[in-house]
Amino acid sequence: MKQMRAFAQHGRFDTEAGGVLLGRHLLESRDVVVDEVTTPQGADRRGRVSFFRSKAHEKLVRALWEADGNTTAYLGLWHTHPEEDPTPSGVDRRDWEQAVSVDTYEGDRLFFPIIGTEKMRVWTLSRRGTFKELQEERRNG
């Protein structure tokens, strides 16, 4: 979370950032662990209210997957918004629907965090089209 939050758009001219979530599905559980997030690459296109991952970014993700012996799972996509409490745009929803229907991944859903200037929110979209926001779990200890 710290890596993603480092790209929050606090400045007036800060551009959107984004990347890919990589990790693993825990056996006999619905839990996932995010082990790594990619950060913006030089060839990515970044605007004040837009972010497009480049082919070079896709190659980086593939290289990370291959370096880990093809065991790292693709878990989803993250990006920033220049708003305190981020909400997905129509463009975000269409991008997420395309990722779920076209991309290759394990499990039945992908995760889509959006990092705002004050809050971070996470949504999931399943292969069946179920869209929901995850709620932060508070644990004692």
Coordinates of C-alpha atoms in Angstrom, one line a residue:
M1 CA 0.0 0.0 0.0
K2 CA 2.9 2.3 0.8
Q3 CA 4.3 2.0 -2.8
M4 CA 0.9 2.9 -4.3
R5 CA 0.2 5.7 -1.9
A6 CA 3.6 7.3 -2.8
F7 CA 2.0 8.2 -6.1
A8 CA -1.0 10.0 -4.7
Q9 CA -1.8 13.1 -6.7
H10 CA -1.3 15.8 -3.9
G11 CA 0.1 18.4 -6.2
R12 CA -2.0 20.5 -8.6
F13 CA -0.1 19.2 -11.6
D14 CA 0.6 15.6 -10.5
T15 CA -0.3 13.1 -13.1
E16 CA -2.1 9.8 -12.6
A17 CA 0.0 6.7 -11.9
G18 CA -0.8 3.0 -12.0
G19 CA 0.5 -0.5 -12.2
V20 CA -0.2 -4.1 -11.7
L21 CA -0.9 -6.2 -8.6
L22 CA 1.0 -9.5 -8.4
G23 CA 0.8 -12.1 -5.7
R24 CA -0.7 -15.4 -4.8
H25 CA -4.0 -17.1 -3.9
L26 CA -3.8 -18.9 -0.5
L27 CA -4.7 -22.6 -0.7
E28 CA -8.0 -23.7 0.8
S29 CA -9.0 -20.0 1.3
R30 CA -10.5 -17.1 -0.5
D31 CA -7.6 -14.9 0.7
V32 CA -5.0 -13.4 -1.6
V33 CA -1.7 -11.9 -0.8
V34 CA -0.3 -9.0 -2.9
D35 CA 3.5 -9.6 -2.9
E36 CA 4.4 -6.9 -5.5
V37 CA 3.0 -3.9 -7.3
T38 CA 4.5 -2.5 -10.4
T39 CA 4.9 1.3 -10.5
P40 CA 4.7 3.6 -13.5
Q41 CA 7.2 2.9 -16.3
G42 CA 8.8 5.6 -18.5
A43 CA 6.8 4.6 -21.6
D44 CA 3.4 4.7 -19.7
R45 CA 1.2 7.6 -20.7
R46 CA 0.3 9.8 -17.7
G47 CA -2.2 12.7 -17.7
R48 CA -3.9 14.6 -14.9
V49 CA -7.0 12.3 -15.2
S50 CA -5.7 9.4 -17.3
F51 CA -3.2 6.6 -17.2
F52 CA -2.3 4.0 -19.9
R53 CA 0.0 1.1 -19.3
S54 CA 2.6 0.7 -22.1
K55 CA 3.7 -2.4 -23.8
A56 CA 7.0 -2.0 -21.8
H57 CA 4.9 -2.2 -18.6
E58 CA 3.3 -5.4 -19.9
K59 CA 6.8 -6.8 -20.7
L60 CA 7.9 -6.0 -17.1
V61 CA 5.0 -7.9 -15.6
R62 CA 5.8 -10.9 -17.8
A63 CA 9.5 -10.8 -16.9
L64 CA 8.5 -10.7 -13.1
W65 CA 6.2 -13.7 -13.7
E66 CA 8.9 -15.6 -15.5
A67 CA 11.6 -14.7 -12.9
D68 CA 9.4 -16.2 -10.2
G69 CA 9.1 -19.5 -12.0
N70 CA 5.6 -18.7 -13.4
T71 CA 4.2 -18.9 -9.9
T72 CA 3.2 -15.2 -9.3
A73 CA -0.4 -14.6 -10.0
Y74 CA -1.8 -11.5 -11.7
L75 CA -4.3 -10.1 -9.2
G76 CA -5.4 -6.8 -10.7
L77 CA -4.7 -3.2 -11.7
W78 CA -4.2 -0.1 -9.6
H79 CA -4.2 3.6 -10.3
T80 CA -4.5 7.0 -8.7
H81 CA -7.2 9.7 -8.9
P82 CA -6.8 13.4 -8.1
E83 CA -9.6 13.4 -5.6
E84 CA -9.8 12.9 -1.8
D85 CA -12.2 9.9 -1.9
P86 CA -11.8 8.2 -5.2
T87 CA -14.6 6.6 -7.2
P88 CA -14.3 4.7 -10.5
S89 CA -15.1 6.5 -13.7
G90 CA -16.9 5.0 -16.6
V91 CA -13.5 4.6 -18.3
D92 CA -12.3 2.7 -15.2
R93 CA -15.3 0.4 -15.2
R94 CA -14.9 -0.4 -19.0
D95 CA -11.1 -1.0 -18.5
W96 CA -11.9 -3.4 -15.6
E97 CA -14.5 -5.2 -17.5
Q98 CA -12.1 -5.7 -20.4
A99 CA -9.4 -6.9 -18.0
V100 CA -11.7 -9.5 -16.5
S101 CA -13.0 -10.7 -19.8
V102 CA -9.7 -10.7 -21.8
D103 CA -6.7 -11.1 -19.4
T104 CA -5.4 -14.4 -18.2
Y105 CA -5.6 -14.9 -14.5
E106 CA -6.3 -17.4 -11.7
G107 CA -9.3 -17.2 -9.4
D108 CA -12.7 -15.8 -10.1
R109 CA -12.0 -12.1 -9.7
L110 CA -9.6 -9.3 -10.1
F111 CA -8.9 -6.4 -7.7
F112 CA -8.9 -2.7 -8.6
P113 CA -7.5 -0.3 -6.0
I114 CA -7.8 3.5 -6.6
I115 CA -5.6 5.7 -4.6
G116 CA -7.0 9.1 -3.8
T117 CA -5.3 12.0 -2.1
E118 CA -6.8 11.0 1.3
K119 CA -8.4 7.5 0.9
M120 CA -7.6 4.3 -0.9
R121 CA -10.6 2.2 -2.0
V122 CA -10.6 -1.2 -3.6
W123 CA -13.2 -2.8 -5.9
T124 CA -13.4 -6.4 -7.3
L125 CA -15.0 -7.6 -10.5
S126 CA -15.7 -11.3 -11.0
R127 CA -15.9 -13.3 -14.1
R128 CA -19.7 -13.5 -13.6
G129 CA -19.8 -9.7 -13.6
T130 CA -20.3 -9.2 -9.9
F131 CA -18.9 -5.7 -9.0
K132 CA -18.4 -4.7 -5.4
E133 CA -16.3 -2.5 -3.1
L134 CA -14.2 -4.2 -0.5
Q135 CA -14.4 -2.9 3.1
E136 CA -11.3 -2.4 5.2
E137 CA -11.0 -5.1 7.8
R138 CA -10.0 -3.9 11.2
R139 CA -8.0 -6.4 13.3
N140 CA -7.1 -6.1 16.9
G141 CA -3.4 -6.4 17.8

